[in-house]
XYZ file of C-alpha atoms in Angstrom:
681
model
C -6.709 -47.042 4.514
C -4.977 -46.851 8.009
C -6.728 -45.981 11.138
C -5.169 -43.423 13.081
C -2.478 -45.285 14.959
C -2.001 -42.506 17.427
C -5.429 -43.729 18.667
C -3.818 -46.533 20.227
C -5.771 -48.926 18.390
C -9.040 -50.154 19.967
C -10.733 -47.183 21.644
C -13.759 -48.795 22.967
C -12.058 -50.499 25.836
C -13.753 -51.821 29.355
C -12.132 -48.853 31.083
C -13.861 -46.335 28.496
C -17.029 -48.244 29.086
C -16.649 -48.259 32.961
C -15.944 -44.461 32.798
C -18.989 -43.910 30.372
C -21.008 -45.518 33.024
C -19.898 -43.205 35.717
C -20.421 -40.200 33.402
C -24.072 -41.489 33.162
C -24.819 -40.572 36.672
C -22.710 -37.165 36.732
C -24.867 -36.132 33.736
C -28.221 -36.294 35.707
C -27.563 -32.864 36.719
C -30.228 -31.067 35.778
C -28.232 -27.966 34.541
C -26.378 -30.470 31.878
C -29.823 -32.354 31.125
C -31.459 -28.951 30.001
C -29.104 -29.077 26.886
C -31.158 -32.091 25.521
C -34.911 -30.839 26.216
C -36.337 -34.227 25.363
C -34.411 -36.345 28.043
C -34.886 -33.230 30.522
C -38.599 -33.909 30.385
C -38.043 -37.419 31.065
C -35.898 -36.500 33.944
C -38.383 -34.191 35.194
C -41.168 -36.972 34.937
C -38.939 -39.354 36.761
C -38.691 -36.626 39.700
C -42.133 -36.389 39.808
C -43.003 -40.166 39.914
C -40.171 -40.536 42.469
C -41.927 -38.059 44.802
C -45.146 -39.831 44.376
C -43.442 -42.912 45.479
C -41.567 -41.648 48.544
C -44.722 -39.537 49.779
C -47.781 -41.486 48.592
C -49.700 -40.149 51.571
C -49.089 -36.530 50.357
C -50.373 -37.222 46.942
C -52.975 -40.084 47.792
C -51.113 -42.831 46.062
C -50.925 -45.356 48.621
C -52.292 -48.291 46.588
C -49.934 -47.884 43.418
C -46.485 -47.170 45.180
C -44.968 -50.463 43.522
C -46.101 -49.302 39.868
C -44.676 -45.691 40.675
C -41.569 -47.343 42.023
C -41.571 -49.657 38.540
C -41.925 -46.548 36.338
C -39.577 -44.480 38.217
C -36.881 -47.082 38.029
C -37.608 -47.432 34.045
C -37.500 -43.759 33.482
C -34.151 -43.590 35.111
C -32.610 -46.198 33.342
C -34.049 -44.390 30.160
C -32.088 -41.497 31.159
C -29.001 -43.558 32.140
C -28.898 -45.240 28.872
C -29.194 -41.847 26.787
C -26.469 -40.479 28.964
C -24.181 -43.529 28.650
C -24.403 -43.587 24.739
C -23.112 -39.801 24.858
C -20.416 -40.514 27.480
C -19.280 -43.356 25.396
C -19.069 -41.280 22.424
C -17.210 -38.797 24.344
C -15.092 -41.468 26.022
C -13.449 -42.560 22.811
C -12.328 -39.312 21.956
C -10.900 -38.836 25.289
C -9.119 -41.991 24.913
C -7.770 -40.869 21.365
C -6.770 -37.663 23.281
C -4.829 -39.299 25.992
C -2.642 -41.401 23.622
C -1.976 -37.850 21.844
C -1.047 -36.298 25.100
C 1.696 -39.247 25.205
C 3.259 -37.833 22.144
C 3.871 -34.551 24.051
C 6.659 -34.383 26.116
C 9.099 -31.556 27.474
C 11.255 -31.054 24.314
C 14.305 -28.965 24.785
C 14.803 -26.522 21.908
C 17.649 -25.236 20.206
C 16.520 -21.458 19.697
C 18.588 -19.045 17.663
C 19.531 -15.909 19.296
C 21.912 -12.786 18.873
C 20.977 -12.036 15.225
C 21.295 -16.003 13.837
C 24.951 -16.415 15.445
C 24.239 -18.092 18.760
C 22.383 -20.948 20.115
C 20.107 -20.829 23.363
C 19.022 -23.994 24.822
C 15.159 -23.557 26.291
C 12.091 -25.697 27.069
C 9.826 -25.747 23.902
C 7.125 -24.357 26.231
C 8.946 -20.785 26.317
C 9.090 -20.801 22.433
C 6.887 -18.140 20.732
C 5.365 -17.336 17.133
C 8.282 -16.215 15.151
C 11.003 -17.712 17.020
C 13.936 -19.569 14.851
C 15.178 -23.024 16.035
C 17.663 -25.068 14.881
C 16.516 -29.123 14.809
C 19.262 -31.607 13.727
C 19.387 -35.449 13.435
C 17.779 -37.340 16.319
C 16.085 -34.076 17.769
C 12.264 -33.515 18.301
C 10.652 -30.727 16.403
C 9.999 -28.176 19.347
C 6.677 -26.787 17.746
C 4.630 -26.055 14.845
C 6.663 -24.203 12.228
C 8.115 -23.672 8.602
C 11.186 -24.688 7.346
C 13.131 -21.768 6.539
C 16.596 -23.238 5.753
C 17.939 -26.697 4.950
C 16.389 -30.042 3.943
C 15.658 -32.868 6.172
C 14.060 -36.136 6.497
C 11.303 -36.074 9.136
C 9.597 -39.105 11.170
C 5.973 -38.030 11.697
C 4.759 -41.518 12.897
C 3.591 -40.130 16.297
C 1.290 -37.989 14.327
C 0.127 -39.946 11.365
C 0.886 -43.375 12.428
C 3.149 -43.920 9.112
C 6.679 -45.141 9.746
C 8.190 -43.750 6.397
C 9.733 -40.589 7.027
C 9.126 -37.534 4.884
C 11.079 -35.007 3.247
C 10.554 -31.288 4.545
C 12.311 -28.396 2.846
C 12.564 -24.802 2.688
C 10.972 -23.095 -0.099
C 7.930 -24.722 -1.867
C 4.848 -26.648 -0.620
C 6.506 -29.338 1.608
C 8.067 -26.881 4.281
C 5.648 -27.180 7.352
C 6.604 -29.247 10.222
C 4.712 -30.202 13.423
C 5.776 -29.994 16.829
C 6.371 -33.601 18.287
C 7.842 -34.998 15.220
C 11.458 -36.080 14.942
C 14.321 -35.237 12.300
C 16.162 -38.492 11.082
C 18.792 -37.145 8.881
C 20.338 -33.636 8.094
C 19.481 -30.433 10.024
C 17.046 -27.707 9.267
C 16.241 -24.075 10.839
C 12.440 -23.527 11.682
C 10.572 -20.616 12.127
C 7.812 -21.364 14.791
C 4.360 -20.331 13.773
C 2.359 -20.840 17.018
C 2.119 -19.915 20.779
C 2.130 -22.669 23.532
C -1.383 -24.276 23.571
C -2.003 -23.333 19.973
C -0.075 -25.994 18.475
C -1.513 -28.795 15.689
C -1.502 -31.424 18.496
C -3.060 -29.162 21.047
C -5.838 -28.495 18.693
C -6.190 -32.174 17.846
C -6.628 -33.075 21.508
C -8.990 -30.429 22.167
C -11.189 -31.575 19.380
C -11.092 -35.248 19.969
C -12.066 -34.515 23.544
C -15.015 -33.047 22.441
C -14.334 -29.730 24.075
C -14.979 -27.566 21.355
C -17.464 -29.650 19.443
C -20.295 -27.554 18.221
C -23.662 -28.827 17.071
C -23.945 -28.906 13.383
C -26.661 -26.891 11.619
C -28.440 -29.967 10.862
C -28.177 -31.470 14.362
C -29.269 -27.820 15.600
C -32.488 -28.191 13.189
C -33.510 -31.775 14.395
C -32.982 -30.630 18.055
C -35.270 -27.869 17.538
C -37.694 -30.116 15.878
C -37.533 -32.651 18.806
C -38.199 -29.884 21.172
C -41.264 -28.720 19.434
C -42.470 -32.274 19.056
C -41.879 -32.742 22.902
C -43.584 -29.292 23.809
C -46.838 -30.466 21.644
C -47.018 -33.971 23.123
C -46.520 -32.259 26.712
C -49.676 -29.869 25.886
C -51.577 -33.036 24.652
C -50.871 -34.945 27.756
C -51.508 -32.118 30.049
C -55.086 -31.339 28.356
C -55.517 -35.010 28.243
C -56.317 -35.259 32.091
C -59.176 -32.849 32.605
C -60.728 -34.064 29.407
C -60.529 -37.977 31.003
C -61.657 -36.454 34.151
C -64.725 -35.042 32.404
C -65.589 -38.483 30.938
C -65.090 -39.777 34.441
C -61.665 -41.722 33.862
C -59.329 -41.771 36.405
C -55.883 -41.038 34.858
C -52.941 -41.171 37.509
C -50.095 -38.907 37.019
C -47.716 -41.783 36.759
C -49.611 -43.256 33.427
C -49.636 -39.750 31.784
C -46.104 -39.233 32.243
C -45.600 -42.928 30.941
C -47.594 -41.635 27.808
C -45.746 -38.676 27.798
C -42.420 -40.468 27.514
C -43.661 -42.747 25.043
C -45.131 -40.182 22.850
C -41.952 -37.913 22.704
C -39.090 -39.208 20.557
C -36.659 -40.480 23.194
C -34.787 -42.801 21.153
C -33.275 -40.057 18.793
C -33.542 -37.666 21.435
C -31.109 -39.966 23.467
C -28.842 -40.817 20.644
C -28.454 -37.485 18.821
C -25.467 -36.196 20.438
C -23.795 -39.429 20.524
C -24.390 -39.616 16.549
C -22.653 -36.129 15.998
C -19.422 -37.040 18.481
C -19.077 -40.526 16.913
C -19.054 -38.952 13.329
C -16.209 -36.518 14.404
C -14.400 -39.654 15.860
C -14.753 -41.486 12.679
C -12.958 -38.877 10.783
C -10.348 -38.493 12.860
C -9.520 -42.265 13.168
C -9.014 -41.980 9.419
C -6.237 -39.485 10.202
C -8.307 -36.503 9.269
C -8.625 -33.622 11.793
C -11.993 -31.771 11.374
C -12.203 -28.124 12.770
C -15.852 -28.714 13.397
C -18.620 -30.980 13.107
C -20.157 -28.410 10.577
C -17.343 -29.517 8.088
C -17.962 -33.157 8.137
C -21.667 -32.753 7.776
C -20.986 -30.645 4.737
C -19.064 -33.114 3.176
C -22.047 -35.580 3.416
C -23.702 -33.149 0.984
C -20.628 -32.292 -1.585
C -21.803 -31.867 -5.109
C -18.386 -30.691 -6.585
C -14.768 -31.245 -5.797
C -12.023 -29.016 -6.846
C -8.291 -30.605 -6.874
C -5.165 -28.937 -7.009
C -2.785 -31.064 -9.590
C 0.551 -30.667 -7.994
C 0.994 -32.913 -4.679
C -2.984 -33.663 -4.999
C -3.695 -35.716 -8.100
C 0.339 -36.219 -9.042
C 3.265 -36.619 -6.749
C 4.196 -32.773 -7.172
C 7.755 -33.764 -7.740
C 8.347 -32.451 -11.058
C 11.872 -33.060 -11.831
C 13.857 -31.947 -14.896
C 13.955 -35.181 -17.245
C 15.432 -33.511 -20.478
C 16.322 -30.066 -22.167
C 15.290 -29.210 -25.822
C 16.737 -26.438 -27.605
C 14.864 -24.343 -30.012
C 15.721 -22.268 -33.390
C 19.595 -22.524 -33.915
C 20.570 -22.792 -30.218
C 22.718 -25.805 -28.632
C 21.969 -28.216 -25.870
C 24.994 -26.676 -24.209
C 23.425 -23.014 -24.362
C 20.029 -23.828 -23.040
C 21.469 -25.822 -20.319
C 23.986 -23.322 -19.257
C 21.129 -20.664 -19.009
C 18.614 -22.888 -17.187
C 21.786 -23.646 -14.581
C 22.212 -19.989 -14.021
C 18.510 -19.291 -13.688
C 18.309 -22.144 -11.009
C 21.562 -21.272 -8.754
C 19.525 -19.429 -6.410
C 16.312 -21.411 -6.885
C 15.451 -23.395 -3.643
C 12.474 -25.376 -5.144
C 12.483 -28.831 -6.233
C 12.331 -28.059 -9.514
C 15.209 -25.712 -9.457
C 17.208 -27.944 -7.837
C 16.353 -30.758 -10.254
C 18.062 -28.643 -13.156
C 21.299 -28.531 -11.557
C 21.082 -32.303 -10.313
C 20.140 -33.183 -14.380
C 23.291 -31.139 -15.367
C 25.501 -33.033 -13.207
C 23.989 -36.595 -14.382
C 24.663 -35.572 -18.025
C 27.933 -34.142 -17.232
C 27.166 -30.808 -18.503
C 29.225 -27.675 -17.426
C 28.063 -24.518 -16.614
C 29.717 -20.951 -15.455
C 28.454 -20.345 -11.748
C 29.986 -17.134 -11.585
C 27.524 -15.381 -13.687
C 25.243 -15.432 -11.053
C 27.753 -13.696 -8.793
C 26.116 -10.642 -7.474
C 22.984 -11.129 -9.341
C 19.162 -10.599 -7.843
C 17.187 -13.542 -7.857
C 13.553 -13.310 -9.069
C 11.288 -15.631 -7.154
C 8.367 -17.381 -8.933
C 4.924 -15.762 -8.500
C 1.568 -17.247 -9.526
C 0.882 -13.868 -11.509
C 4.013 -13.994 -13.244
C 4.583 -17.743 -13.641
C 8.112 -17.320 -14.191
C 11.396 -17.091 -11.933
C 14.979 -15.954 -12.485
C 17.811 -13.927 -11.897
C 18.820 -10.256 -12.991
C 22.756 -10.678 -13.610
C 25.056 -7.770 -12.349
C 25.841 -7.115 -16.073
C 22.369 -6.104 -16.689
C 21.377 -9.270 -18.420
C 17.954 -10.790 -17.524
C 17.496 -14.592 -17.076
C 13.942 -16.096 -16.919
C 12.571 -19.612 -16.833
C 8.966 -20.360 -16.865
C 5.936 -21.307 -18.413
C 5.973 -21.163 -22.140
C 3.299 -18.380 -22.864
C 4.455 -16.461 -20.012
C 8.270 -16.194 -21.231
C 7.007 -15.517 -24.692
C 5.118 -12.234 -23.605
C 8.010 -11.630 -21.559
C 10.316 -11.756 -24.710
C 8.170 -10.049 -26.950
C 7.427 -6.984 -24.545
C 11.347 -6.641 -24.948
C 11.433 -6.727 -28.828
C 12.329 -10.257 -29.343
C 11.118 -12.760 -31.716
C 9.778 -16.209 -31.141
C 11.515 -19.626 -32.598
C 9.316 -21.143 -34.917
C 9.680 -24.714 -33.510
C 8.847 -23.283 -29.634
C 5.319 -23.918 -29.648
C 5.614 -27.460 -31.371
C 8.300 -28.783 -29.059
C 6.162 -27.537 -26.234
C 3.322 -29.403 -27.422
C 5.126 -32.726 -27.968
C 6.282 -32.452 -23.995
C 2.702 -31.424 -22.924
C 1.239 -34.187 -24.885
C 3.357 -36.657 -22.992
C 2.156 -35.344 -19.752
C 5.067 -33.313 -18.968
C 5.547 -29.588 -18.313
C 7.589 -27.514 -20.547
C 9.357 -24.345 -19.043
C 10.887 -21.819 -21.425
C 14.285 -20.477 -21.067
C 15.212 -16.885 -22.011
C 17.608 -14.586 -21.908
C 16.532 -10.699 -22.367
C 15.044 -11.177 -25.873
C 16.146 -14.377 -26.607
C 14.349 -17.855 -26.032
C 17.261 -20.745 -25.690
C 15.034 -23.867 -25.288
C 12.618 -25.934 -22.992
C 13.100 -27.588 -19.869
C 11.155 -31.070 -19.571
C 9.744 -31.336 -16.441
C 8.182 -34.691 -15.686
C 5.004 -35.500 -13.108
C 3.515 -38.569 -12.149
C -0.267 -39.190 -11.346
C -0.632 -41.073 -7.952
C -1.872 -44.973 -8.724
C -5.358 -45.689 -7.877
C -6.644 -42.050 -8.672
C -8.708 -43.115 -11.636
C -10.536 -45.641 -9.663
C -10.980 -43.071 -7.089
C -12.666 -40.550 -9.105
C -14.963 -42.928 -10.793
C -16.093 -43.529 -7.200
C -16.814 -40.343 -6.837
C -18.932 -39.916 -10.031
C -21.185 -42.893 -8.738
C -21.798 -40.732 -5.573
C -22.897 -38.105 -7.604
C -19.672 -35.831 -7.254
C -18.187 -33.876 -10.325
C -14.582 -33.600 -10.078
C -12.464 -30.547 -11.478
C -8.714 -30.381 -11.613
C -7.018 -26.744 -11.494
C -3.557 -26.626 -12.561
C -0.891 -23.830 -13.842
C -0.155 -26.048 -16.551
C -0.897 -25.382 -20.143
C -3.927 -26.984 -21.735
C -2.301 -29.826 -23.405
C -0.534 -30.787 -20.276
C -3.518 -30.355 -18.285
C -5.812 -32.269 -20.672
C -3.094 -35.189 -20.377
C -3.079 -35.506 -16.696
C -6.736 -35.101 -16.555
C -7.463 -38.076 -19.210
C -4.812 -40.016 -17.226
C -6.277 -39.284 -13.844
C -9.871 -39.529 -14.825
C -11.384 -36.181 -13.612
C -14.650 -34.906 -15.050
C -13.063 -31.529 -16.116
C -10.031 -29.321 -15.762
C -8.774 -25.537 -15.578
C -5.545 -25.089 -17.242
C -3.115 -22.247 -16.572
C -4.959 -21.325 -13.520
C -4.288 -18.582 -10.905
C -5.284 -18.664 -7.376
C -8.290 -16.681 -8.383
C -9.317 -18.628 -11.033
C -9.650 -21.436 -8.339
C -11.830 -19.188 -6.033
C -13.903 -18.028 -9.258
C -14.840 -21.758 -10.079
C -15.675 -22.267 -6.357
C -17.932 -19.315 -6.374
C -19.598 -20.369 -9.734
C -20.547 -23.706 -8.588
C -21.805 -22.242 -5.132
C -23.971 -19.539 -7.022
C -25.491 -22.677 -8.554
C -26.530 -23.966 -5.096
C -23.875 -26.487 -4.761
C -21.507 -27.432 -2.201
C -17.808 -27.378 -3.054
C -15.157 -29.364 -1.506
C -11.396 -28.347 -2.421
C -8.071 -29.898 -1.685
C -4.666 -28.447 -1.654
C -1.223 -28.014 -0.058
C 0.118 -24.792 -1.110
C 0.082 -21.277 -0.031
C -1.629 -20.270 -3.576
C -4.489 -22.863 -2.511
C -5.157 -21.025 0.708
C -7.787 -18.591 -0.615
C -9.703 -21.474 -2.313
C -9.554 -23.655 0.620
C -11.076 -20.756 2.826
C -13.707 -20.083 0.013
C -14.659 -23.771 -0.170
C -17.470 -25.385 1.894
C -15.099 -28.220 2.849
C -11.418 -27.278 2.515
C -8.977 -30.236 3.025
C -5.429 -29.392 3.416
C -2.599 -31.776 2.946
C -0.500 -32.021 6.474
C 2.806 -31.984 4.352
C 1.481 -28.708 2.788
C 2.200 -25.013 4.241
C 1.000 -23.551 7.104
C -0.975 -20.831 5.017
C -3.155 -24.005 3.475
C -3.764 -25.886 6.991
C -5.137 -22.697 8.558
C -7.282 -21.561 5.388
C -8.840 -25.064 5.642
C -11.478 -26.695 7.826
C -9.858 -30.115 7.482
C -6.292 -31.323 7.575
C -5.455 -34.669 6.229
C -2.499 -36.074 8.635
C -1.520 -38.757 5.819
C -1.450 -35.922 2.994
C -3.671 -38.238 0.877
C -5.715 -36.055 -1.344
C -8.021 -38.884 -2.287
C -9.072 -39.245 1.363
C -11.793 -36.618 0.625
C -13.486 -39.847 -0.586
C -13.572 -41.178 2.689
C -14.510 -37.813 4.193
C -17.517 -37.460 1.743
C -18.297 -41.129 2.728
C -18.357 -40.566 6.658
C -20.046 -37.357 6.154
C -22.936 -38.856 4.045
C -22.848 -41.638 6.884
C -23.481 -39.156 9.652
C -26.320 -37.817 7.659
C -27.832 -41.288 6.850
C -27.411 -42.376 10.440
C -29.282 -39.432 11.810
C -32.049 -39.515 9.533
C -32.086 -43.375 10.130
C -32.335 -43.338 13.555
C -35.049 -40.248 13.456
C -37.296 -42.439 11.016
C -36.768 -45.630 13.416
C -37.530 -43.359 16.485
C -40.642 -41.679 15.100
C -41.968 -45.381 13.320
C -41.340 -47.306 16.876
C -43.890 -44.596 18.723
C -46.922 -46.187 16.473
C -46.469 -49.718 18.360
C -46.014 -47.705 21.893
C -49.414 -46.067 21.027
C -51.229 -49.439 20.560
C -49.906 -50.519 23.912
C -50.156 -47.391 25.906
C -53.529 -45.866 24.720
C -55.794 -49.290 25.401
C -54.206 -49.874 28.401
C -55.368 -45.943 29.793
C -58.916 -46.454 28.642
C -59.844 -49.748 28.294
C -61.591 -50.045 31.801
C -63.734 -47.221 31.421
C -64.268 -47.704 27.447
C -64.037 -51.537 26.529
C -64.630 -50.909 22.859
C -60.813 -49.414 23.316
C -59.932 -53.162 23.715
C -60.109 -53.510 19.746
C -57.168 -51.295 19.548
C -55.140 -53.913 21.830
C -53.897 -55.713 18.850
C -51.073 -57.177 20.693
C -53.152 -58.810 23.029
C -51.129 -57.406 26.213
C -51.846 -59.057 29.434
C -52.999 -56.210 31.439
C -53.103 -52.483 31.600
C -50.505 -52.279 33.851
C -48.166 -54.831 32.182
C -48.960 -52.849 28.744
C -47.636 -49.605 30.330
C -44.686 -51.163 31.859
C -43.669 -53.060 28.680
C -43.860 -49.737 26.489
C -41.844 -48.237 29.055
C -39.105 -50.937 29.216
C -38.984 -51.222 25.447
C -38.370 -47.320 25.261
C -35.535 -47.575 27.638
C -33.794 -50.803 26.531
C -33.898 -49.599 22.668
C -31.470 -46.796 23.428
C -28.729 -48.950 24.555
C -29.573 -51.642 21.684
C -28.990 -48.927 19.161
C -25.632 -47.232 20.567
C -23.419 -49.896 18.571
C -25.377 -48.235 15.361
C -25.105 -44.782 16.390
C -21.145 -45.152 16.878
C -20.290 -47.216 14.041
C -22.863 -45.424 11.552
C -25.193 -46.756 8.882
C -23.354 -48.565 6.162
C -23.065 -46.203 2.898
C -22.816 -47.374 -0.583
C -22.569 -45.323 -3.417
C -26.219 -45.288 -4.937
C -28.881 -42.544 -6.061
C -30.577 -40.701 -3.673
C -34.042 -42.216 -4.672
C -32.592 -45.746 -4.203
C -31.210 -44.714 -0.819
C -34.241 -43.110 0.670
C -36.129 -46.186 -0.462
C -33.895 -48.260 1.164
C -33.955 -46.438 4.319
C -37.499 -46.139 4.436
C -37.874 -49.977 4.126
C -35.359 -50.906 6.700
C -35.755 -48.217 9.119
C -39.031 -47.013 8.592
C -41.033 -50.324 8.387
C -38.442 -52.065 10.635
C -39.247 -49.443 13.286
C -42.994 -50.136 13.393
C -42.475 -54.003 13.315
C -39.810 -54.337 16.019
C -41.436 -52.408 18.960
C -44.604 -54.568 18.056
C -42.494 -57.872 18.663
C -40.365 -56.426 21.639
C -43.434 -55.112 23.526
C -45.231 -58.429 23.335
C -41.968 -60.387 24.708
C -41.506 -57.874 27.316
C -45.003 -57.973 28.222
C -45.080 -61.752 28.473
C -42.116 -61.688 30.811
C -43.817 -58.820 32.925
C -46.908 -61.102 33.204
C -45.054 -63.739 34.714
C -43.270 -61.586 36.849
C -46.522 -60.022 38.525
């Protein structure tokens, strides 16, 4: 899988690290810190200890200035390390945004004016939604839009990082173009679909910068839990002072603050925001633009995946490969009417009929279509054609749809129509029937090809516990052949847009989260209904606007990486939360004995780490509490490694590694720090 070349390769540069270090201090602003209640409490504690250090006479702490200053410095670094983690994650996104901004330059546009008869050269920034522009070979496309006329090869490497140009054409599902890409051959007319500041690149820059990043439901729930835990431990520590005083134990305020900081979940509190930002960053580096962190998180819980066949599982370039006459008709007759029905058909399938006729050397009378009214293909009718000026009606489309149309006009169905259609379908092709009024002449054999590696991809999804369903407008035989070749779990044949929505709603009604990939306008309603909608960048504007993710590489199997990243995001958050809660246990065994041993000698039994002195124990626990945050930053940024396995095995593995590890590591770390602290003291 290619990483986004627009990211400029390695994003974690020395410049990013230096900037993150500066941001760590700027984020000390209490107004900003209040967004993270856990670290805000640490900052408030550090401020109180600082006052006691600067004004010892006022607080009566002249004999413990050195200890107070040490506690303040450690608390300050705890906050700075947490801020650094967040700033570092944000810095990677900003670096990626800067590289994207370089692709934006002052582009001049050939705006079509005077009812399409004139050209006015204007800056791209002056273009508005609905404007028409002409773009020729070597010119930059000035804004996001749809091709309304012509066909051209477009270099999208500035956006996708892929050097191979793609074909963009009017009509069909490959008509959308992105501002900042370059036409490398031919010319096209484009209708602009976004105003300045609302383009695809603008949105991408804003999202990778983190300017519009919102916390996900899972992240909000965890933040609420951490806030509640912080409040509970704050109450515990505040009430501990009078209880200790009643027992004639003098607990100094810095010691109580140290206890509070070690009790509250500072590790996950300091890394939580960085985990979310890094998750969005990982998706973007896989050339997927996620409209929100919620979509990424939802991808981690997906149970069912709905896939559109054409352009998703298959290449989608169904081309006429043969024609089969039915009944007593001749090849010339079916070819003649197939060509007439395709003369004004701008879809790839329609043009392929004329190309096939040319290759076969078959002639047809193009004048028959003069003055005729072209009938566009619709998902509801599943037919297209032309109404001739002499009153005759020519149609081509799905066999069952054409059969119903012919029967409605009193025609009869050739006896061999279904058999020949089934032969084409059984070979993985798509049969299109050709009819004139009440008479069916034959079939067009459209061939499509399953993308390589899809079967292995779907097997990988199965191991993740995800069910795959293919939706296609093809007849059941064709659909079954493609489904078997691709390796999907189920399929829905002769599917209409409402059928896709129905299956998504059915799965959601059973409590499942559903992902949908697609690229056509007819996929837009389903993409909007799905919990995770992944649209192909090569698809239509409608599809991209309806989805909450856009794949810049137009690789539908990319949803596997998206799901893996979503699961990785959830696992990373869960693993570090487990580790944070578990390592508090070791800090209890350091702080509690240190606080009470002098007054209650029996508490020494809890000093199982045999720490040198009460002061060194408190300092050691605080130092460990601080340094563990930067040590875990690489894990928070990279994410916990994910391998497809059952939830039970995954839980057991994480509890063993991060639960047990979270208990053992602090014991070792605090003891080593204590040895150093005792030498220093």
